mmCIF file with all atom_site columns, C-alpha atoms in Angstrom:
data_model
loop_
_atom_site.group_PDB
_atom_site.id
_atom_site.type_symbol
_atom_site.label_atom_id
_atom_site.label_alt_id
_atom_site.label_comp_id
_atom_site.label_asym_id
_atom_site.label_entity_id
_atom_site.label_seq_id
_atom_site.pdbx_PDB_ins_code
_atom_site.Cartn_x
_atom_site.Cartn_y
_atom_site.Cartn_z
_atom_site.occupancy
_atom_site.B_iso_or_equiv
_atom_site.pdbx_formal_charge
_atom_site.auth_seq_id
_atom_site.auth_comp_id
_atom_site.auth_asym_id
_atom_site.auth_atom_id
_atom_site.pdbx_PDB_model_num
ATOM 1   C CA . MET A 1 1   ? 71.321  125.689 61.824 1.00 72.00 ? 1   MET A CA 1
ATOM 2   C CA . LYS A 1 2   ? 72.523  125.239 58.220 1.00 82.00 ? 2   LYS A CA 1
ATOM 3   C CA . ILE A 1 3   ? 70.010  123.925 55.623 1.00 89.00 ? 3   ILE A CA 1
ATOM 4   C CA . ARG A 1 4   ? 70.518  122.117 52.206 1.00 91.00 ? 4   ARG A CA 1
ATOM 5   C CA . LEU A 1 5   ? 68.265  122.398 49.387 1.00 89.00 ? 5   LEU A CA 1
ATOM 6   C CA . GLU A 1 6   ? 67.579  119.148 47.237 1.00 87.00 ? 6   GLU A CA 1
ATOM 7   C CA . VAL A 1 7   ? 65.349  120.041 44.312 1.00 85.00 ? 7   VAL A CA 1
ATOM 8   C CA . LYS A 1 8   ? 63.420  118.462 41.364 1.00 86.00 ? 8   LYS A CA 1
ATOM 9   C CA . TYR A 1 9   ? 62.869  121.135 38.398 1.00 80.00 ? 9   TYR A CA 1
ATOM 10  C CA . ARG A 1 10  ? 60.936  120.804 35.639 1.00 80.00 ? 10  ARG A CA 1
ATOM 11  C CA . THR A 1 11  ? 61.610  122.841 32.430 1.00 79.00 ? 11  THR A CA 1
ATOM 12  C CA . THR A 1 12  ? 59.075  124.593 30.127 1.00 78.00 ? 12  THR A CA 1
ATOM 13  C CA . ASN A 1 13  ? 59.769  121.715 27.676 1.00 79.00 ? 13  ASN A CA 1
ATOM 14  C CA . GLY A 1 14  ? 58.997  118.996 30.498 1.00 78.00 ? 14  GLY A CA 1
ATOM 15  C CA . VAL A 1 15  ? 62.495  117.906 30.944 1.00 83.00 ? 15  VAL A CA 1
ATOM 16  C CA . VAL A 1 16  ? 62.948  117.162 34.780 1.00 83.00 ? 16  VAL A CA 1
ATOM 17  C CA . THR A 1 17  ? 66.381  117.304 36.364 1.00 85.00 ? 17  THR A CA 1
ATOM 18  C CA . GLU A 1 18  ? 67.645  117.411 39.917 1.00 87.00 ? 18  GLU A CA 1
ATOM 19  C CA . PHE A 1 19  ? 70.200  119.527 41.749 1.00 84.00 ? 19  PHE A CA 1
ATOM 20  C CA . GLN A 1 20  ? 71.572  119.916 45.311 1.00 87.00 ? 20  GLN A CA 1
ATOM 21  C CA . SER A 1 21  ? 72.615  123.469 46.674 1.00 88.00 ? 21  SER A CA 1
ATOM 22  C CA . SER A 1 22  ? 75.396  123.834 49.430 1.00 89.00 ? 22  SER A CA 1
ATOM 23  C CA . GLU A 1 23  ? 74.472  124.224 52.926 1.00 88.00 ? 23  GLU A CA 1
ATOM 24  C CA . MET A 1 24  ? 73.359  127.634 53.687 1.00 86.00 ? 24  MET A CA 1
ATOM 25  C CA . SER A 1 25  ? 71.984  129.790 56.622 1.00 83.00 ? 25  SER A CA 1
ATOM 26  C CA . LEU A 1 26  ? 68.385  129.022 57.713 1.00 82.00 ? 26  LEU A CA 1
ATOM 27  C CA . GLU A 1 27  ? 67.430  132.752 56.506 1.00 84.00 ? 27  GLU A CA 1
ATOM 28  C CA . ASN A 1 28  ? 68.959  132.091 53.207 1.00 89.00 ? 28  ASN A CA 1
ATOM 29  C CA . SER A 1 29  ? 67.368  128.604 52.720 1.00 89.00 ? 29  SER A CA 1
ATOM 30  C CA . ILE A 1 30  ? 63.849  129.952 52.923 1.00 89.00 ? 30  ILE A CA 1
ATOM 31  C CA . ALA A 1 31  ? 64.446  133.027 50.602 1.00 89.00 ? 31  ALA A CA 1
ATOM 32  C CA . VAL A 1 32  ? 65.822  130.928 48.197 1.00 87.00 ? 32  VAL A CA 1
ATOM 33  C CA . ALA A 1 33  ? 63.267  128.156 48.684 1.00 85.00 ? 33  ALA A CA 1
ATOM 34  C CA . GLU A 1 34  ? 60.426  130.810 48.259 1.00 86.00 ? 34  GLU A CA 1
ATOM 35  C CA . ASP A 1 35  ? 62.036  132.391 45.101 1.00 86.00 ? 35  ASP A CA 1
ATOM 36  C CA . LEU A 1 36  ? 62.106  128.997 43.349 1.00 81.00 ? 36  LEU A CA 1
ATOM 37  C CA . MET A 1 37  ? 58.616  128.456 44.020 1.00 80.00 ? 37  MET A CA 1
ATOM 38  C CA . LYS A 1 38  ? 57.601  131.468 42.277 1.00 82.00 ? 38  LYS A CA 1
ATOM 39  C CA . LEU A 1 39  ? 58.699  129.975 39.194 1.00 75.00 ? 39  LEU A CA 1
ATOM 40  C CA . ASN A 1 40  ? 55.996  127.383 39.314 1.00 74.00 ? 40  ASN A CA 1
ATOM 41  C CA . ARG A 1 41  ? 58.211  124.507 37.805 1.00 72.00 ? 41  ARG A CA 1
ATOM 42  C CA . LEU A 1 42  ? 59.319  123.032 40.792 1.00 75.00 ? 42  LEU A CA 1
ATOM 43  C CA . ALA A 1 43  ? 58.100  119.005 40.844 1.00 74.00 ? 43  ALA A CA 1
ATOM 44  C CA . ASP A 1 44  ? 59.600  118.839 44.411 1.00 79.00 ? 44  ASP A CA 1
ATOM 45  C CA . ILE A 1 45  ? 61.910  120.459 46.753 1.00 84.00 ? 45  ILE A CA 1
ATOM 46  C CA . GLN A 1 46  ? 63.414  119.031 49.906 1.00 85.00 ? 46  GLN A CA 1
ATOM 47  C CA . MET A 1 47  ? 65.167  120.900 52.944 1.00 88.00 ? 47  MET A CA 1
ATOM 48  C CA . THR A 1 48  ? 67.537  118.981 55.062 1.00 91.00 ? 48  THR A CA 1
ATOM 49  C CA . ASP A 1 49  ? 69.575  120.324 57.986 1.00 87.00 ? 49  ASP A CA 1
ATOM 50  C CA . SER A 1 50  ? 72.948  119.210 58.962 1.00 78.00 ? 50  SER A CA 1
ATOM 51  C CA . TYR A 1 51  ? 71.633  116.200 61.010 1.00 77.00 ? 51  TYR A CA 1
ATOM 52  C CA . ASN A 1 52  ? 70.031  115.090 58.054 1.00 84.00 ? 52  ASN A CA 1
ATOM 53  C CA . SER A 1 53  ? 66.276  115.566 59.112 1.00 86.00 ? 53  SER A CA 1
ATOM 54  C CA . SER A 1 54  ? 63.904  116.933 56.721 1.00 89.00 ? 54  SER A CA 1
ATOM 55  C CA . TRP A 1 55  ? 61.765  119.999 56.932 1.00 89.00 ? 55  TRP A CA 1
ATOM 56  C CA . THR A 1 56  ? 59.071  121.413 55.166 1.00 87.00 ? 56  THR A CA 1
ATOM 57  C CA . LEU A 1 57  ? 59.123  125.183 54.077 1.00 86.00 ? 57  LEU A CA 1
ATOM 58  C CA . LYS A 1 58  ? 55.967  125.752 56.419 1.00 88.00 ? 58  LYS A CA 1
ATOM 59  C CA . GLU A 1 59  ? 57.923  124.137 59.299 1.00 88.00 ? 59  GLU A CA 1
ATOM 60  C CA . LEU A 1 60  ? 61.507  126.222 58.792 1.00 87.00 ? 60  LEU A CA 1
ATOM 61  C CA . LYS A 1 61  ? 59.435  129.413 58.796 1.00 87.00 ? 61  LYS A CA 1
ATOM 62  C CA . LYS A 1 62  ? 57.731  128.393 61.992 1.00 86.00 ? 62  LYS A CA 1
ATOM 63  C CA . TYR A 1 63  ? 60.928  127.446 63.309 1.00 83.00 ? 63  TYR A CA 1
ATOM 64  C CA . LEU A 1 64  ? 62.455  130.864 62.619 1.00 80.00 ? 64  LEU A CA 1
ATOM 65  C CA . GLU A 1 65  ? 59.796  132.439 64.009 1.00 82.00 ? 65  GLU A CA 1
ATOM 66  C CA . SER A 1 66  ? 60.090  130.479 67.320 1.00 80.00 ? 66  SER A CA 1
ATOM 67  C CA . LEU A 1 67  ? 64.008  131.659 67.495 1.00 76.00 ? 67  LEU A CA 1
ATOM 68  C CA . GLU A 1 68  ? 62.877  135.127 67.898 1.00 80.00 ? 68  GLU A CA 1
ATOM 69  C CA . GLU A 1 69  ? 61.970  134.067 71.538 1.00 85.00 ? 69  GLU A CA 1
ATOM 70  C CA . GLU A 1 70  ? 65.241  132.105 72.379 1.00 90.00 ? 70  GLU A CA 1
ATOM 71  C CA . PRO A 1 71  ? 68.774  133.702 72.370 1.00 93.00 ? 71  PRO A CA 1
ATOM 72  C CA . HIS A 1 72  ? 70.179  133.701 69.053 1.00 91.00 ? 72  HIS A CA 1
ATOM 73  C CA . ASP A 1 73  ? 72.620  135.198 66.618 1.00 91.00 ? 73  ASP A CA 1
ATOM 74  C CA . ILE A 1 74  ? 75.278  134.466 69.466 1.00 96.00 ? 74  ILE A CA 1
ATOM 75  C CA . HIS A 1 75  ? 78.757  135.892 69.397 1.00 97.00 ? 75  HIS A CA 1
ATOM 76  C CA . MET A 1 76  ? 80.884  134.588 72.405 1.00 98.00 ? 76  MET A CA 1
ATOM 77  C CA . TYR A 1 77  ? 84.211  136.159 73.301 1.00 98.00 ? 77  TYR A CA 1
ATOM 78  C CA . PHE A 1 78  ? 86.620  134.416 75.772 1.00 98.00 ? 78  PHE A CA 1
ATOM 79  C CA . ASP A 1 79  ? 90.061  135.289 77.378 1.00 98.00 ? 79  ASP A CA 1
ATOM 80  C CA . GLY A 1 80  ? 92.103  133.295 80.181 1.00 97.00 ? 80  GLY A CA 1
ATOM 81  C CA . GLY A 1 81  ? 95.021  134.535 82.005 1.00 96.00 ? 81  GLY A CA 1
ATOM 82  C CA . PHE A 1 82  ? 97.607  132.828 84.153 1.00 97.00 ? 82  PHE A CA 1
ATOM 83  C CA . ASP A 1 83  ? 99.512  134.310 87.194 1.00 96.00 ? 83  ASP A CA 1
ATOM 84  C CA . ARG A 1 84  ? 102.728 132.263 87.759 1.00 93.00 ? 84  ARG A CA 1
ATOM 85  C CA . LYS A 1 85  ? 103.443 133.854 91.019 1.00 94.00 ? 85  LYS A CA 1
ATOM 86  C CA . THR A 1 86  ? 99.959  132.732 92.513 1.00 94.00 ? 86  THR A CA 1
ATOM 87  C CA . MET A 1 87  ? 99.397  129.863 90.402 1.00 95.00 ? 87  MET A CA 1
ATOM 88  C CA . LYS A 1 88  ? 95.847  130.622 89.849 1.00 97.00 ? 88  LYS A CA 1
ATOM 89  C CA . SER A 1 89  ? 94.002  131.635 86.468 1.00 97.00 ? 89  SER A CA 1
ATOM 90  C CA . GLY A 1 90  ? 91.347  134.311 85.494 1.00 98.00 ? 90  GLY A CA 1
ATOM 91  C CA . LEU A 1 91  ? 88.638  133.225 83.084 1.00 98.00 ? 91  LEU A CA 1
ATOM 92  C CA . GLY A 1 92  ? 86.464  135.647 81.148 1.00 98.00 ? 92  GLY A CA 1
ATOM 93  C CA . CYS A 1 93  ? 83.848  135.481 78.715 1.00 98.00 ? 93  CYS A CA 1
ATOM 94  C CA . SER A 1 94  ? 81.410  137.957 76.986 1.00 98.00 ? 94  SER A CA 1
ATOM 95  C CA . ILE A 1 95  ? 78.245  136.810 75.383 1.00 98.00 ? 95  ILE A CA 1
ATOM 96  C CA . TYR A 1 96  ? 76.354  138.986 72.711 1.00 97.00 ? 96  TYR A CA 1
ATOM 97  C CA . TYR A 1 97  ? 72.935  137.892 71.521 1.00 96.00 ? 97  TYR A CA 1
ATOM 98  C CA . LYS A 1 98  ? 69.483  138.788 70.337 1.00 93.00 ? 98  LYS A CA 1
ATOM 99  C CA . GLN A 1 99  ? 66.246  137.788 71.938 1.00 91.00 ? 99  GLN A CA 1
ATOM 100 C CA . ASN A 1 100 ? 62.451  139.075 71.467 1.00 88.00 ? 100 ASN A CA 1
ATOM 101 C CA . GLY A 1 101 ? 63.827  141.913 69.071 1.00 86.00 ? 101 GLY A CA 1
ATOM 102 C CA . LYS A 1 102 ? 66.318  143.305 71.630 1.00 92.00 ? 102 LYS A CA 1
ATOM 103 C CA . ASN A 1 103 ? 70.257  142.948 71.991 1.00 95.00 ? 103 ASN A CA 1
ATOM 104 C CA . TYR A 1 104 ? 71.662  141.744 75.053 1.00 97.00 ? 104 TYR A CA 1
ATOM 105 C CA . ARG A 1 105 ? 75.211  141.231 76.774 1.00 98.00 ? 105 ARG A CA 1
ATOM 106 C CA . ILE A 1 106 ? 76.354  139.015 79.286 1.00 98.00 ? 106 ILE A CA 1
ATOM 107 C CA . ARG A 1 107 ? 79.597  139.370 81.200 1.00 98.00 ? 107 ARG A CA 1
ATOM 108 C CA . LYS A 1 108 ? 81.187  136.847 83.644 1.00 98.00 ? 108 LYS A CA 1
ATOM 109 C CA . ASN A 1 109 ? 84.421  135.532 85.025 1.00 98.00 ? 109 ASN A CA 1
ATOM 110 C CA . ALA A 1 110 ? 85.745  133.129 87.370 1.00 98.00 ? 110 ALA A CA 1
ATOM 111 C CA . LEU A 1 111 ? 88.992  132.499 89.443 1.00 98.00 ? 111 LEU A CA 1
ATOM 112 C CA . VAL A 1 112 ? 90.314  129.066 89.383 1.00 97.00 ? 112 VAL A CA 1
ATOM 113 C CA . SER A 1 113 ? 93.550  127.352 90.804 1.00 93.00 ? 113 SER A CA 1
ATOM 114 C CA . GLU A 1 114 ? 93.736  123.914 88.999 1.00 90.00 ? 114 GLU A CA 1
ATOM 115 C CA . LEU A 1 115 ? 95.556  125.210 85.773 1.00 94.00 ? 115 LEU A CA 1
ATOM 116 C CA . GLY A 1 116 ? 99.329  125.230 84.962 1.00 93.00 ? 116 GLY A CA 1
ATOM 117 C CA . THR A 1 117 ? 99.629  127.469 81.887 1.00 96.00 ? 117 THR A CA 1
ATOM 118 C CA . ASN A 1 118 ? 98.451  130.206 79.910 1.00 96.00 ? 118 ASN A CA 1
ATOM 119 C CA . ASN A 1 119 ? 97.336  128.158 76.995 1.00 97.00 ? 119 ASN A CA 1
ATOM 120 C CA . GLU A 1 120 ? 95.218  126.014 79.492 1.00 97.00 ? 120 GLU A CA 1
ATOM 121 C CA . ALA A 1 121 ? 93.570  128.965 80.837 1.00 97.00 ? 121 ALA A CA 1
ATOM 122 C CA . GLU A 1 122 ? 92.736  130.117 77.340 1.00 98.00 ? 122 GLU A CA 1
ATOM 123 C CA . TYR A 1 123 ? 91.182  126.418 76.801 1.00 98.00 ? 123 TYR A CA 1
ATOM 124 C CA . ALA A 1 124 ? 89.228  126.671 80.131 1.00 98.00 ? 124 ALA A CA 1
ATOM 125 C CA . ALA A 1 125 ? 88.014  130.388 79.388 1.00 98.00 ? 125 ALA A CA 1
ATOM 126 C CA . LEU A 1 126 ? 86.452  129.060 76.146 1.00 98.00 ? 126 LEU A CA 1
ATOM 127 C CA . HIS A 1 127 ? 85.109  126.127 78.236 1.00 98.00 ? 127 HIS A CA 1
ATOM 128 C CA . PHE A 1 128 ? 83.777  128.431 80.774 1.00 98.00 ? 128 PHE A CA 1
ATOM 129 C CA . GLY A 1 129 ? 82.158  130.433 77.874 1.00 98.00 ? 129 GLY A CA 1
ATOM 130 C CA . LEU A 1 130 ? 80.283  127.357 76.765 1.00 98.00 ? 130 LEU A CA 1
ATOM 131 C CA . LYS A 1 131 ? 78.996  126.452 79.958 1.00 98.00 ? 131 LYS A CA 1
ATOM 132 C CA . GLN A 1 132 ? 77.410  129.783 79.913 1.00 97.00 ? 132 GLN A CA 1
ATOM 133 C CA . LEU A 1 133 ? 75.558  129.291 76.890 1.00 97.00 ? 133 LEU A CA 1
ATOM 134 C CA . GLU A 1 134 ? 74.352  125.798 78.452 1.00 97.00 ? 134 GLU A CA 1
ATOM 135 C CA . GLU A 1 135 ? 72.805  127.810 81.249 1.00 96.00 ? 135 GLU A CA 1
ATOM 136 C CA . MET A 1 136 ? 71.227  130.054 78.847 1.00 95.00 ? 136 MET A CA 1
ATOM 137 C CA . GLY A 1 137 ? 69.494  127.132 77.103 1.00 94.00 ? 137 GLY A CA 1
ATOM 138 C CA . VAL A 1 138 ? 71.285  127.576 73.955 1.00 94.00 ? 138 VAL A CA 1
ATOM 139 C CA . HIS A 1 139 ? 71.365  124.588 71.572 1.00 91.00 ? 139 HIS A CA 1
ATOM 140 C CA . HIS A 1 140 ? 71.381  123.372 67.994 1.00 87.00 ? 140 HIS A CA 1
ATOM 141 C CA . MET A 1 141 ? 72.178  126.498 66.737 1.00 87.00 ? 141 MET A CA 1
ATOM 142 C CA . PRO A 1 142 ? 75.318  128.382 65.044 1.00 90.00 ? 142 PRO A CA 1
ATOM 143 C CA . VAL A 1 143 ? 77.656  130.202 67.757 1.00 96.00 ? 143 VAL A CA 1
ATOM 144 C CA . LYS A 1 144 ? 80.477  132.579 66.548 1.00 96.00 ? 144 LYS A CA 1
ATOM 145 C CA . VAL A 1 145 ? 83.298  132.152 69.118 1.00 98.00 ? 145 VAL A CA 1
ATOM 146 C CA . HIS A 1 146 ? 86.056  135.017 68.967 1.00 98.00 ? 146 HIS A CA 1
ATOM 147 C CA . GLY A 1 147 ? 89.403  134.602 70.780 1.00 97.00 ? 147 GLY A CA 1
ATOM 148 C CA . ASP A 1 148 ? 92.836  136.168 70.639 1.00 97.00 ? 148 ASP A CA 1
ATOM 149 C CA . SER A 1 149 ? 94.424  132.862 71.493 1.00 97.00 ? 149 SER A CA 1
ATOM 150 C CA . LYS A 1 150 ? 96.011  131.480 68.323 1.00 96.00 ? 150 LYS A CA 1
ATOM 151 C CA . VAL A 1 151 ? 96.758  128.167 70.013 1.00 97.00 ? 151 VAL A CA 1
ATOM 152 C CA . VAL A 1 152 ? 93.134  127.584 71.077 1.00 97.00 ? 152 VAL A CA 1
ATOM 153 C CA . ILE A 1 153 ? 91.415  128.905 67.603 1.00 97.00 ? 153 ILE A CA 1
ATOM 154 C CA . ASN A 1 154 ? 94.106  127.289 65.372 1.00 97.00 ? 154 ASN A CA 1
ATOM 155 C CA . GLN A 1 155 ? 94.250  124.055 67.224 1.00 97.00 ? 155 GLN A CA 1
ATOM 156 C CA . LEU A 1 156 ? 90.216  123.641 67.199 1.00 97.00 ? 156 LEU A CA 1
ATOM 157 C CA . THR A 1 157 ? 90.167  124.406 63.443 1.00 96.00 ? 157 THR A CA 1
ATOM 158 C CA . ASP A 1 158 ? 92.960  121.803 62.694 1.00 95.00 ? 158 ASP A CA 1
ATOM 159 C CA . GLU A 1 159 ? 95.465  124.418 61.356 1.00 95.00 ? 159 GLU A CA 1
ATOM 160 C CA . TRP A 1 160 ? 97.709  123.266 64.231 1.00 96.00 ? 160 TRP A CA 1
ATOM 161 C CA . PRO A 1 161 ? 98.304  119.874 65.702 1.00 96.00 ? 161 PRO A CA 1
ATOM 162 C CA . CYS A 1 162 ? 97.825  119.733 69.528 1.00 94.00 ? 162 CYS A CA 1
ATOM 163 C CA . LEU A 1 163 ? 100.868 117.731 71.021 1.00 94.00 ? 163 LEU A CA 1
ATOM 164 C CA . GLU A 1 164 ? 100.405 118.504 74.673 1.00 95.00 ? 164 GLU A CA 1
ATOM 165 C CA . ASP A 1 165 ? 97.902  115.998 76.372 1.00 96.00 ? 165 ASP A CA 1
ATOM 166 C CA . THR A 1 166 ? 96.789  118.645 78.983 1.00 96.00 ? 166 THR A CA 1
ATOM 167 C CA . LEU A 1 167 ? 95.408  120.849 76.183 1.00 97.00 ? 167 LEU A CA 1
ATOM 168 C CA . PHE A 1 168 ? 94.315  117.577 74.226 1.00 97.00 ? 168 PHE A CA 1
ATOM 169 C CA . GLU A 1 169 ? 92.125  116.800 76.884 1.00 97.00 ? 169 GLU A CA 1
ATOM 170 C CA . TRP A 1 170 ? 90.678  120.283 76.902 1.00 97.00 ? 170 TRP A CA 1
ATOM 171 C CA . MET A 1 171 ? 89.950  119.964 73.305 1.00 97.00 ? 171 MET A CA 1
ATOM 172 C CA . GLN A 1 172 ? 87.951  116.612 73.746 1.00 97.00 ? 172 GLN A CA 1
ATOM 173 C CA . ARG A 1 173 ? 86.083  118.496 76.435 1.00 97.00 ? 173 ARG A CA 1
ATOM 174 C CA . ILE A 1 174 ? 85.265  121.273 74.389 1.00 97.00 ? 174 ILE A CA 1
ATOM 175 C CA . GLU A 1 175 ? 84.185  119.227 71.674 1.00 96.00 ? 175 GLU A CA 1
ATOM 176 C CA . LYS A 1 176 ? 82.130  116.872 73.891 1.00 97.00 ? 176 LYS A CA 1
ATOM 177 C CA . LEU A 1 177 ? 80.121  119.813 75.407 1.00 97.00 ? 177 LEU A CA 1
ATOM 178 C CA . ILE A 1 178 ? 79.526  121.243 71.810 1.00 97.00 ? 178 ILE A CA 1
ATOM 179 C CA . ASP A 1 179 ? 78.384  117.685 70.600 1.00 95.00 ? 179 ASP A CA 1
ATOM 180 C CA . LYS A 1 180 ? 76.063  117.610 73.668 1.00 96.00 ? 180 LYS A CA 1
ATOM 181 C CA . LEU A 1 181 ? 74.740  121.203 72.986 1.00 96.00 ? 181 LEU A CA 1
ATOM 182 C CA . GLY A 1 182 ? 74.332  120.607 69.160 1.00 92.00 ? 182 GLY A CA 1
ATOM 183 C CA . LEU A 1 183 ? 76.214  123.788 68.609 1.00 93.00 ? 183 LEU A CA 1
ATOM 184 C CA . GLU A 1 184 ? 77.712  124.712 65.086 1.00 91.00 ? 184 GLU A CA 1
ATOM 185 C CA . PRO A 1 185 ? 81.138  126.632 66.144 1.00 96.00 ? 185 PRO A CA 1
ATOM 186 C CA . GLU A 1 186 ? 82.533  129.368 63.865 1.00 95.00 ? 186 GLU A CA 1
ATOM 187 C CA . TYR A 1 187 ? 85.953  130.302 65.377 1.00 97.00 ? 187 TYR A CA 1
ATOM 188 C CA . HIS A 1 188 ? 87.462  133.590 64.591 1.00 97.00 ? 188 HIS A CA 1
ATOM 189 C CA . ALA A 1 189 ? 90.986  134.767 65.930 1.00 96.00 ? 189 ALA A CA 1
ATOM 190 C CA . VAL A 1 190 ? 90.985  138.541 66.742 1.00 96.00 ? 190 VAL A CA 1
ATOM 191 C CA . SER A 1 191 ? 93.587  140.794 68.046 1.00 95.00 ? 191 SER A CA 1
ATOM 192 C CA . ARG A 1 192 ? 94.109  141.442 71.677 1.00 93.00 ? 192 ARG A CA 1
ATOM 193 C CA . LYS A 1 193 ? 92.585  145.108 71.118 1.00 94.00 ? 193 LYS A CA 1
ATOM 194 C CA . LYS A 1 194 ? 89.410  143.728 69.892 1.00 94.00 ? 194 LYS A CA 1
ATOM 195 C CA . ASN A 1 195 ? 89.151  140.945 72.962 1.00 96.00 ? 195 ASN A CA 1
ATOM 196 C CA . GLN A 1 196 ? 89.865  143.900 75.658 1.00 96.00 ? 196 GLN A CA 1
ATOM 197 C CA . GLU A 1 197 ? 86.519  143.372 77.307 1.00 97.00 ? 197 GLU A CA 1
ATOM 198 C CA . THR A 1 198 ? 87.345  139.574 78.144 1.00 97.00 ? 198 THR A CA 1
ATOM 199 C CA . ASP A 1 199 ? 90.982  140.195 78.838 1.00 97.00 ? 199 ASP A CA 1
ATOM 200 C CA . GLN A 1 200 ? 89.844  142.593 81.637 1.00 97.00 ? 200 GLN A CA 1
ATOM 201 C CA . LEU A 1 201 ? 87.275  140.306 82.882 1.00 98.00 ? 201 LEU A CA 1
ATOM 202 C CA . ALA A 1 202 ? 90.108  137.699 83.228 1.00 98.00 ? 202 ALA A CA 1
ATOM 203 C CA . THR A 1 203 ? 92.327  140.250 84.850 1.00 97.00 ? 203 THR A CA 1
ATOM 204 C CA . GLN A 1 204 ? 89.401  141.209 87.292 1.00 98.00 ? 204 GLN A CA 1
ATOM 205 C CA . ALA A 1 205 ? 89.070  137.539 88.379 1.00 98.00 ? 205 ALA A CA 1
ATOM 206 C CA . LEU A 1 206 ? 92.824  137.343 89.123 1.00 97.00 ? 206 LEU A CA 1
ATOM 207 C CA . GLN A 1 207 ? 92.182  140.173 91.474 1.00 97.00 ? 207 GLN A CA 1
ATOM 208 C CA . GLN A 1 208 ? 89.389  138.662 93.130 1.00 96.00 ? 208 GLN A CA 1
ATOM 209 C CA . ILE A 1 209 ? 86.887  140.842 91.504 1.00 97.00 ? 209 ILE A CA 1
ATOM 210 C CA . GLU A 1 210 ? 83.437  138.720 90.427 1.00 97.00 ? 210 GLU A CA 1
ATOM 211 C CA . ILE A 1 211 ? 81.517  140.025 87.634 1.00 97.00 ? 211 ILE A CA 1
ATOM 212 C CA . ASP A 1 212 ? 78.317  138.639 86.622 1.00 97.00 ? 212 ASP A CA 1
ATOM 213 C CA . SER A 1 213 ? 76.080  140.569 84.781 1.00 97.00 ? 213 SER A CA 1
ATOM 214 C CA . ARG A 1 214 ? 73.300  140.682 82.197 1.00 96.00 ? 214 ARG A CA 1
ATOM 215 C CA . LYS A 1 215 ? 72.146  143.909 80.234 1.00 96.00 ? 215 LYS A CA 1
ATOM 216 C CA . GLU A 1 216 ? 70.163  145.122 77.540 1.00 96.00 ? 216 GLU A CA 1
ATOM 217 C CA . VAL A 1 217 ? 72.782  146.891 74.613 1.00 94.00 ? 217 VAL A CA 1
ATOM 218 C CA . GLU A 1 218 ? 72.371  148.975 71.608 1.00 82.00 ? 218 GLU A CA 1
#
């Protein structure tokens, strides 16, 4: 969740002015607000999230504490592979997150037969990963999404146009799910080397090796 500060400030000479911050992380917004309050010259401070809901500092600190009990600090990796011979696709996703002071990793894959290209398999893999987040109960928080498909990453960030109807339908499906969950995705293009884990998951799916695991990691 991103927070914007709206501050009414009074100088030592009694001059009152107002200013607004850029959006920042929940943790940073709390730190800045607490620092400003130490000056004892705040006439007022409003804290507003990306959905234009107002929060008090006390409410935000309580919300931050509650996040520790829920999955947070989420990094999701995705990859899809398409086999022209069998006309089947392997989907893979790895999800790293924190909960109750511990680090966890989920690895999952799936074999599907209704897709027709590698790019479509990549989109389907991302959608597959988002569905896992939905099953985890993740909602209304930032999620870092990592993939080695330049097509998917650049089209979702509007760097490249999406001219294929099939891929555009996948974009709409993904954006609809993101809106439903209230997620704030941050897309990152990574090299194939840094995405080996999910590449292997997609390959294992094509080999009909099912992976569905959750474990604590360092």
